[in-house]
Every structure is written in structure tokens, then in C-alpha cells.
mmCIF file with all atom_site columns, C-alpha atoms in Angstrom:
data_model
loop_
_atom_site.group_PDB
_atom_site.id
_atom_site.type_symbol
_atom_site.label_atom_id
_atom_site.label_alt_id
_atom_site.label_comp_id
_atom_site.label_asym_id
_atom_site.label_entity_id
_atom_site.label_seq_id
_atom_site.pdbx_PDB_ins_code
_atom_site.Cartn_x
_atom_site.Cartn_y
_atom_site.Cartn_z
_atom_site.occupancy
_atom_site.B_iso_or_equiv
_atom_site.pdbx_formal_charge
_atom_site.auth_seq_id
_atom_site.auth_comp_id
_atom_site.auth_asym_id
_atom_site.auth_atom_id
_atom_site.pdbx_PDB_model_num
ATOM 1   C CA . MET A 1 1   ? -10.975 -6.854  -22.525 1.00 53.00 ? 866  MET A CA 1
ATOM 2   C CA . THR A 1 2   ? -7.671  -8.491  -23.020 1.00 67.00 ? 867  THR A CA 1
ATOM 3   C CA . ARG A 1 3   ? -5.771  -5.944  -21.291 1.00 78.00 ? 868  ARG A CA 1
ATOM 4   C CA . ALA A 1 4   ? -8.328  -5.715  -18.235 1.00 85.00 ? 869  ALA A CA 1
ATOM 5   C CA . VAL A 1 5   ? -7.910  -9.257  -16.803 1.00 89.00 ? 870  VAL A CA 1
ATOM 6   C CA . PRO A 1 6   ? -4.221  -8.893  -15.951 1.00 91.00 ? 871  PRO A CA 1
ATOM 7   C CA . LEU A 1 7   ? -4.618  -5.280  -14.805 1.00 92.00 ? 872  LEU A CA 1
ATOM 8   C CA . VAL A 1 8   ? -7.576  -6.252  -12.527 1.00 95.00 ? 873  VAL A CA 1
ATOM 9   C CA . ALA A 1 9   ? -5.162  -9.361  -11.083 1.00 95.00 ? 874  ALA A CA 1
ATOM 10  C CA . LEU A 1 10  ? -2.379  -7.156  -10.713 1.00 94.00 ? 875  LEU A CA 1
ATOM 11  C CA . ALA A 1 11  ? -4.327  -4.652  -8.830  1.00 95.00 ? 876  ALA A CA 1
ATOM 12  C CA . ALA A 1 12  ? -5.651  -7.395  -6.652  1.00 95.00 ? 877  ALA A CA 1
ATOM 13  C CA . ALA A 1 13  ? -2.069  -8.241  -5.854  1.00 95.00 ? 878  ALA A CA 1
ATOM 14  C CA . SER A 1 14  ? -1.210  -4.700  -5.226  1.00 94.00 ? 879  SER A CA 1
ATOM 15  C CA . LEU A 1 15  ? -4.076  -4.463  -2.636  1.00 95.00 ? 880  LEU A CA 1
ATOM 16  C CA . ALA A 1 16  ? -2.891  -7.741  -1.009  1.00 94.00 ? 881  ALA A CA 1
ATOM 17  C CA . MET A 1 17  ? 0.765   -5.995  -0.610  1.00 92.00 ? 882  MET A CA 1
ATOM 18  C CA . ASP A 1 18  ? -0.387  -2.475  0.239   1.00 91.00 ? 883  ASP A CA 1
ATOM 19  C CA . ILE A 1 19  ? -3.119  -3.134  2.542   1.00 91.00 ? 884  ILE A CA 1
ATOM 20  C CA . GLY A 1 20  ? -2.986  -6.847  3.477   1.00 89.00 ? 885  GLY A CA 1
ATOM 21  C CA . ILE A 1 21  ? 0.675   -7.056  4.135   1.00 91.00 ? 886  ILE A CA 1
ATOM 22  C CA . ALA A 1 22  ? 2.310   -3.815  4.541   1.00 88.00 ? 887  ALA A CA 1
ATOM 23  C CA . ARG A 1 23  ? -0.767  -2.063  6.537   1.00 87.00 ? 888  ARG A CA 1
ATOM 24  C CA . LEU A 1 24  ? -2.459  -4.681  8.312   1.00 87.00 ? 889  LEU A CA 1
ATOM 25  C CA . GLY A 1 25  ? 0.567   -7.137  8.798   1.00 88.00 ? 890  GLY A CA 1
ATOM 26  C CA . TYR A 1 26  ? 2.210   -4.486  10.934  1.00 92.00 ? 891  TYR A CA 1
ATOM 27  C CA . GLY A 1 27  ? 0.221   -5.606  14.020  1.00 89.00 ? 892  GLY A CA 1
ATOM 28  C CA . LEU A 1 28  ? 1.274   -9.075  13.558  1.00 89.00 ? 893  LEU A CA 1
ATOM 29  C CA . THR A 1 29  ? 4.853   -7.835  13.701  1.00 90.00 ? 894  THR A CA 1
ATOM 30  C CA . LEU A 1 30  ? 4.375   -5.908  16.728  1.00 90.00 ? 895  LEU A CA 1
ATOM 31  C CA . PRO A 1 31  ? 5.565   -8.577  19.384  1.00 92.00 ? 896  PRO A CA 1
ATOM 32  C CA . ALA A 1 32  ? 8.878   -9.139  17.605  1.00 91.00 ? 897  ALA A CA 1
ATOM 33  C CA . ILE A 1 33  ? 9.390   -5.429  16.978  1.00 92.00 ? 898  ILE A CA 1
ATOM 34  C CA . LYS A 1 34  ? 8.714   -4.725  20.646  1.00 91.00 ? 899  LYS A CA 1
ATOM 35  C CA . ALA A 1 35  ? 11.194  -7.542  21.557  1.00 92.00 ? 900  ALA A CA 1
ATOM 36  C CA . GLU A 1 36  ? 13.766  -5.836  19.473  1.00 92.00 ? 901  GLU A CA 1
ATOM 37  C CA . LEU A 1 37  ? 13.117  -2.172  20.051  1.00 94.00 ? 902  LEU A CA 1
ATOM 38  C CA . PRO A 1 38  ? 12.414  -0.240  23.244  1.00 93.00 ? 903  PRO A CA 1
ATOM 39  C CA . GLY A 1 39  ? 8.886   1.431   23.674  1.00 91.00 ? 904  GLY A CA 1
ATOM 40  C CA . SER A 1 40  ? 5.305   0.370   24.690  1.00 93.00 ? 905  SER A CA 1
ATOM 41  C CA . PHE A 1 41  ? 2.491   -0.903  22.408  1.00 92.00 ? 906  PHE A CA 1
ATOM 42  C CA . GLY A 1 42  ? 1.203   2.484   22.892  1.00 94.00 ? 907  GLY A CA 1
ATOM 43  C CA . LEU A 1 43  ? 4.059   3.817   21.293  1.00 96.00 ? 908  LEU A CA 1
ATOM 44  C CA . TYR A 1 44  ? 3.730   1.477   18.270  1.00 95.00 ? 909  TYR A CA 1
ATOM 45  C CA . GLY A 1 45  ? 0.255   2.384   18.150  1.00 94.00 ? 910  GLY A CA 1
ATOM 46  C CA . ALA A 1 46  ? 1.108   6.035   17.660  1.00 96.00 ? 911  ALA A CA 1
ATOM 47  C CA . ILE A 1 47  ? 3.513   4.982   14.842  1.00 96.00 ? 912  ILE A CA 1
ATOM 48  C CA . ALA A 1 48  ? 0.631   3.034   13.304  1.00 95.00 ? 913  ALA A CA 1
ATOM 49  C CA . THR A 1 49  ? -1.456  6.322   13.435  1.00 96.00 ? 914  THR A CA 1
ATOM 50  C CA . LEU A 1 50  ? 1.218   8.218   11.660  1.00 96.00 ? 915  LEU A CA 1
ATOM 51  C CA . HIS A 1 51  ? 1.149   5.572   8.992   1.00 96.00 ? 916  HIS A CA 1
ATOM 52  C CA . LEU A 1 52  ? -2.482  5.675   8.475   1.00 95.00 ? 917  LEU A CA 1
ATOM 53  C CA . GLY A 1 53  ? -2.287  9.467   8.507   1.00 97.00 ? 918  GLY A CA 1
ATOM 54  C CA . SER A 1 54  ? 0.613   9.231   5.396   1.00 97.00 ? 919  SER A CA 1
ATOM 55  C CA . TYR A 1 55  ? -1.638  6.805   3.904   1.00 95.00 ? 920  TYR A CA 1
ATOM 56  C CA . LEU A 1 56  ? -4.290  9.667   3.729   1.00 97.00 ? 921  LEU A CA 1
ATOM 57  C CA . ALA A 1 57  ? -1.685  11.850  2.675   1.00 97.00 ? 922  ALA A CA 1
ATOM 58  C CA . GLY A 1 58  ? -0.504  9.730   -0.072  1.00 97.00 ? 923  GLY A CA 1
ATOM 59  C CA . SER A 1 59  ? -4.025  9.275   -1.388  1.00 96.00 ? 924  SER A CA 1
ATOM 60  C CA . LEU A 1 60  ? -4.509  13.044  -1.623  1.00 97.00 ? 925  LEU A CA 1
ATOM 61  C CA . MET A 1 61  ? -1.040  13.434  -3.322  1.00 97.00 ? 926  MET A CA 1
ATOM 62  C CA . ALA A 1 62  ? -2.056  10.865  -6.064  1.00 96.00 ? 927  ALA A CA 1
ATOM 63  C CA . PRO A 1 63  ? -3.740  13.264  -8.538  1.00 95.00 ? 928  PRO A CA 1
ATOM 64  C CA . MET A 1 64  ? -0.643  15.514  -8.395  1.00 96.00 ? 929  MET A CA 1
ATOM 65  C CA . VAL A 1 65  ? 1.597   12.698  -9.115  1.00 97.00 ? 930  VAL A CA 1
ATOM 66  C CA . LEU A 1 66  ? -0.836  11.547  -12.216 1.00 94.00 ? 931  LEU A CA 1
ATOM 67  C CA . ARG A 1 67  ? -0.382  15.089  -13.517 1.00 96.00 ? 932  ARG A CA 1
ATOM 68  C CA . ARG A 1 68  ? 3.372   14.409  -13.921 1.00 97.00 ? 933  ARG A CA 1
ATOM 69  C CA . LEU A 1 69  ? 3.496   10.681  -14.492 1.00 96.00 ? 934  LEU A CA 1
ATOM 70  C CA . SER A 1 70  ? 1.666   8.146   -16.375 1.00 93.00 ? 935  SER A CA 1
ATOM 71  C CA . TRP A 1 71  ? -0.469  5.519   -14.500 1.00 90.00 ? 936  TRP A CA 1
ATOM 72  C CA . ARG A 1 72  ? 1.987   2.832   -15.255 1.00 89.00 ? 937  ARG A CA 1
ATOM 73  C CA . ALA A 1 73  ? 4.895   5.066   -14.095 1.00 95.00 ? 938  ALA A CA 1
ATOM 74  C CA . ALA A 1 74  ? 3.187   6.099   -11.023 1.00 96.00 ? 939  ALA A CA 1
ATOM 75  C CA . PHE A 1 75  ? 2.056   2.588   -10.081 1.00 94.00 ? 940  PHE A CA 1
ATOM 76  C CA . VAL A 1 76  ? 5.683   1.294   -10.724 1.00 94.00 ? 941  VAL A CA 1
ATOM 77  C CA . LEU A 1 77  ? 7.168   4.090   -8.598  1.00 96.00 ? 942  LEU A CA 1
ATOM 78  C CA . ALA A 1 78  ? 4.807   3.659   -5.755  1.00 96.00 ? 943  ALA A CA 1
ATOM 79  C CA . HIS A 1 79  ? 4.983   0.006   -5.416  1.00 95.00 ? 944  HIS A CA 1
ATOM 80  C CA . LEU A 1 80  ? 8.834   -0.039  -5.795  1.00 96.00 ? 945  LEU A CA 1
ATOM 81  C CA . LEU A 1 81  ? 8.646   2.431   -2.604  1.00 96.00 ? 946  LEU A CA 1
ATOM 82  C CA . VAL A 1 82  ? 6.225   -0.024  -0.662  1.00 95.00 ? 947  VAL A CA 1
ATOM 83  C CA . ALA A 1 83  ? 8.677   -3.120  -1.617  1.00 95.00 ? 948  ALA A CA 1
ATOM 84  C CA . ALA A 1 84  ? 11.776  -0.859  -0.335  1.00 96.00 ? 949  ALA A CA 1
ATOM 85  C CA . GLY A 1 85  ? 9.873   0.168   2.620   1.00 95.00 ? 950  GLY A CA 1
ATOM 86  C CA . MET A 1 86  ? 8.934   -3.268  3.763   1.00 93.00 ? 951  MET A CA 1
ATOM 87  C CA . LEU A 1 87  ? 12.596  -4.260  3.267   1.00 95.00 ? 952  LEU A CA 1
ATOM 88  C CA . ALA A 1 88  ? 13.698  -1.154  5.013   1.00 96.00 ? 953  ALA A CA 1
ATOM 89  C CA . GLN A 1 89  ? 11.308  -1.952  7.831   1.00 93.00 ? 954  GLN A CA 1
ATOM 90  C CA . SER A 1 90  ? 12.813  -5.430  8.480   1.00 91.00 ? 955  SER A CA 1
ATOM 91  C CA . TYR A 1 91  ? 16.275  -3.393  9.186   1.00 94.00 ? 956  TYR A CA 1
ATOM 92  C CA . ALA A 1 92  ? 14.941  -0.574  11.310  1.00 94.00 ? 957  ALA A CA 1
ATOM 93  C CA . SER A 1 93  ? 17.139  -0.428  14.282  1.00 94.00 ? 958  SER A CA 1
ATOM 94  C CA . THR A 1 94  ? 15.505  2.270   16.257  1.00 96.00 ? 959  THR A CA 1
ATOM 95  C CA . VAL A 1 95  ? 11.931  3.481   17.030  1.00 96.00 ? 960  VAL A CA 1
ATOM 96  C CA . GLU A 1 96  ? 12.395  6.564   15.015  1.00 97.00 ? 961  GLU A CA 1
ATOM 97  C CA . SER A 1 97  ? 13.596  4.892   11.971  1.00 97.00 ? 962  SER A CA 1
ATOM 98  C CA . LEU A 1 98  ? 10.504  2.548   12.087  1.00 97.00 ? 963  LEU A CA 1
ATOM 99  C CA . ALA A 1 99  ? 8.394   5.468   12.349  1.00 97.00 ? 964  ALA A CA 1
ATOM 100 C CA . VAL A 1 100 ? 10.141  7.180   9.178   1.00 97.00 ? 965  VAL A CA 1
ATOM 101 C CA . VAL A 1 101 ? 9.767   3.790   7.296   1.00 97.00 ? 966  VAL A CA 1
ATOM 102 C CA . ARG A 1 102 ? 6.110   3.502   8.243   1.00 97.00 ? 967  ARG A CA 1
ATOM 103 C CA . VAL A 1 103 ? 5.454   6.894   6.947   1.00 97.00 ? 968  VAL A CA 1
ATOM 104 C CA . ILE A 1 104 ? 6.910   6.238   3.742   1.00 96.00 ? 969  ILE A CA 1
ATOM 105 C CA . LEU A 1 105 ? 4.857   3.146   3.476   1.00 95.00 ? 970  LEU A CA 1
ATOM 106 C CA . GLY A 1 106 ? 1.990   4.883   4.117   1.00 96.00 ? 971  GLY A CA 1
ATOM 107 C CA . VAL A 1 107 ? 2.458   7.428   1.423   1.00 97.00 ? 972  VAL A CA 1
ATOM 108 C CA . ALA A 1 108 ? 3.414   4.969   -1.109  1.00 97.00 ? 973  ALA A CA 1
ATOM 109 C CA . GLY A 1 109 ? 0.719   2.551   -0.094  1.00 95.00 ? 974  GLY A CA 1
ATOM 110 C CA . GLY A 1 110 ? -1.989  5.266   -0.325  1.00 95.00 ? 975  GLY A CA 1
ATOM 111 C CA . MET A 1 111 ? -0.820  6.189   -3.774  1.00 96.00 ? 976  MET A CA 1
ATOM 112 C CA . GLY A 1 112 ? -0.215  2.839   -4.810  1.00 95.00 ? 977  GLY A CA 1
ATOM 113 C CA . VAL A 1 113 ? -3.913  1.812   -4.024  1.00 95.00 ? 978  VAL A CA 1
ATOM 114 C CA . LEU A 1 114 ? -5.290  4.385   -6.179  1.00 95.00 ? 979  LEU A CA 1
ATOM 115 C CA . PHE A 1 115 ? -2.957  3.778   -8.980  1.00 95.00 ? 980  PHE A CA 1
ATOM 116 C CA . ALA A 1 116 ? -3.687  0.263   -8.993  1.00 95.00 ? 981  ALA A CA 1
ATOM 117 C CA . ILE A 1 117 ? -7.576  0.496   -8.844  1.00 94.00 ? 982  ILE A CA 1
ATOM 118 C CA . GLY A 1 118 ? -7.710  3.368   -11.137 1.00 92.00 ? 983  GLY A CA 1
ATOM 119 C CA . SER A 1 119 ? -5.553  2.028   -13.823 1.00 91.00 ? 984  SER A CA 1
ATOM 120 C CA . ALA A 1 120 ? -7.443  -1.349  -13.823 1.00 93.00 ? 985  ALA A CA 1
ATOM 121 C CA . LEU A 1 121 ? -11.054 0.324   -13.682 1.00 93.00 ? 986  LEU A CA 1
ATOM 122 C CA . GLU A 1 122 ? -10.046 2.287   -16.756 1.00 91.00 ? 987  GLU A CA 1
ATOM 123 C CA . ALA A 1 123 ? -9.337  -0.846  -18.837 1.00 91.00 ? 988  ALA A CA 1
ATOM 124 C CA . VAL A 1 124 ? -12.760 -2.509  -17.496 1.00 94.00 ? 989  VAL A CA 1
ATOM 125 C CA . ALA A 1 125 ? -15.850 -1.820  -19.385 1.00 93.00 ? 990  ALA A CA 1
ATOM 126 C CA . PRO A 1 126 ? -18.387 -0.006  -17.277 1.00 94.00 ? 991  PRO A CA 1
ATOM 127 C CA . PRO A 1 127 ? -20.981 -2.733  -16.887 1.00 94.00 ? 992  PRO A CA 1
ATOM 128 C CA . ARG A 1 128 ? -18.081 -4.992  -15.422 1.00 94.00 ? 993  ARG A CA 1
ATOM 129 C CA . ARG A 1 129 ? -16.426 -2.499  -13.076 1.00 95.00 ? 994  ARG A CA 1
ATOM 130 C CA . MET A 1 130 ? -18.303 -3.825  -10.109 1.00 96.00 ? 995  MET A CA 1
ATOM 131 C CA . ALA A 1 131 ? -17.200 -7.319  -10.508 1.00 95.00 ? 996  ALA A CA 1
ATOM 132 C CA . ALA A 1 132 ? -13.668 -6.122  -11.207 1.00 95.00 ? 997  ALA A CA 1
ATOM 133 C CA . SER A 1 133 ? -13.645 -4.005  -8.058  1.00 95.00 ? 998  SER A CA 1
ATOM 134 C CA . ALA A 1 134 ? -14.869 -7.011  -5.875  1.00 95.00 ? 999  ALA A CA 1
ATOM 135 C CA . VAL A 1 135 ? -11.954 -9.168  -7.492  1.00 95.00 ? 1000 VAL A CA 1
ATOM 136 C CA . MET A 1 136 ? -9.419  -6.451  -6.506  1.00 95.00 ? 1001 MET A CA 1
ATOM 137 C CA . TRP A 1 137 ? -10.728 -5.709  -3.225  1.00 95.00 ? 1002 TRP A CA 1
ATOM 138 C CA . THR A 1 138 ? -10.504 -9.644  -2.580  1.00 95.00 ? 1003 THR A CA 1
ATOM 139 C CA . GLY A 1 139 ? -6.732  -9.041  -2.820  1.00 93.00 ? 1004 GLY A CA 1
ATOM 140 C CA . VAL A 1 140 ? -6.906  -7.288  0.703   1.00 93.00 ? 1005 VAL A CA 1
ATOM 141 C CA . ALA A 1 141 ? -8.152  -10.421 2.131   1.00 92.00 ? 1006 ALA A CA 1
ATOM 142 C CA . LEU A 1 142 ? -5.702  -12.550 0.381   1.00 92.00 ? 1007 LEU A CA 1
ATOM 143 C CA . GLY A 1 143 ? -2.863  -10.168 1.621   1.00 91.00 ? 1008 GLY A CA 1
ATOM 144 C CA . MET A 1 144 ? -4.300  -10.912 5.435   1.00 90.00 ? 1009 MET A CA 1
ATOM 145 C CA . VAL A 1 145 ? -4.150  -14.342 5.021   1.00 90.00 ? 1010 VAL A CA 1
ATOM 146 C CA . LEU A 1 146 ? -0.517  -14.358 3.799   1.00 88.00 ? 1011 LEU A CA 1
ATOM 147 C CA . SER A 1 147 ? 0.381   -12.248 6.652   1.00 85.00 ? 1012 SER A CA 1
#
């Protein structure tokens, strides 16, 4: 149980970043993006759709990654990619580069969420998993507030 508490807290922080900030925070940045880059809100909506599709792809790829890497290595790699993607997004100078970054963020975020939740729930005793899941998913709301 001593290992479970920090993993649940880390998973909540991960969901705050992966979903609350990197995924849902995109909508908050659209006015600033539109002011800097050419294109309509429809175009930026299409980029958001690419991101969501790549999130699904990352979720589906996660089991293949876990066949090659440990939970810890997969978690760290996915979240390094999310952090790098968030940084790269701030430097995107074209609509195309923004789209590429959003796809990378989607794949990394999709994997990162599964790695965070899976590794934390493995460390939690079965009777406590529902409560742990509630704490982890509260991280999304925290990320939205921080956004």
C-alpha cells in the first residue's frame, strides 16, 4: 500500500497534464493560435479531431509498447513526449507544424493515460481500486482548472 499512494497521486497529476491541459487546454489557446497563424476555427477543429484520433491510436498502441518496455519506462517515455509536445506546440510557426505536434501529443497522451492508470491500479488492492480511480480521474478536473 505504501507504493500505491504516490502512484495514484502521480497518475492524477498525469491525467491533469495529459487530458486537462494538453488535450482540453487546446481550446483555450485557440484565440491566441488563430491570432498568430492563418486559418479558420474550422481548420483548428480539424486539428483537434486529428489529435483525438491520434489519442485513440496511442491508446490502441499501448499494449504493444508494454510488450517491449516496463510500465515505468513506458510511463516516463510517454510523458517526456507529452512535455516535449507541449513545449513544441508553443513554438509551432505553421498550421502544419501545429497539426504534427497535436498528433504527437495525442499518441503520447493516449499511451500516457493508460500507463498512468494501469501502473497505479496494479499497485492498489482490489477493494480500493474504485476509490483510487476516482482520485486519479479528479486529476482531469484539476488540469482543466489549471488551464
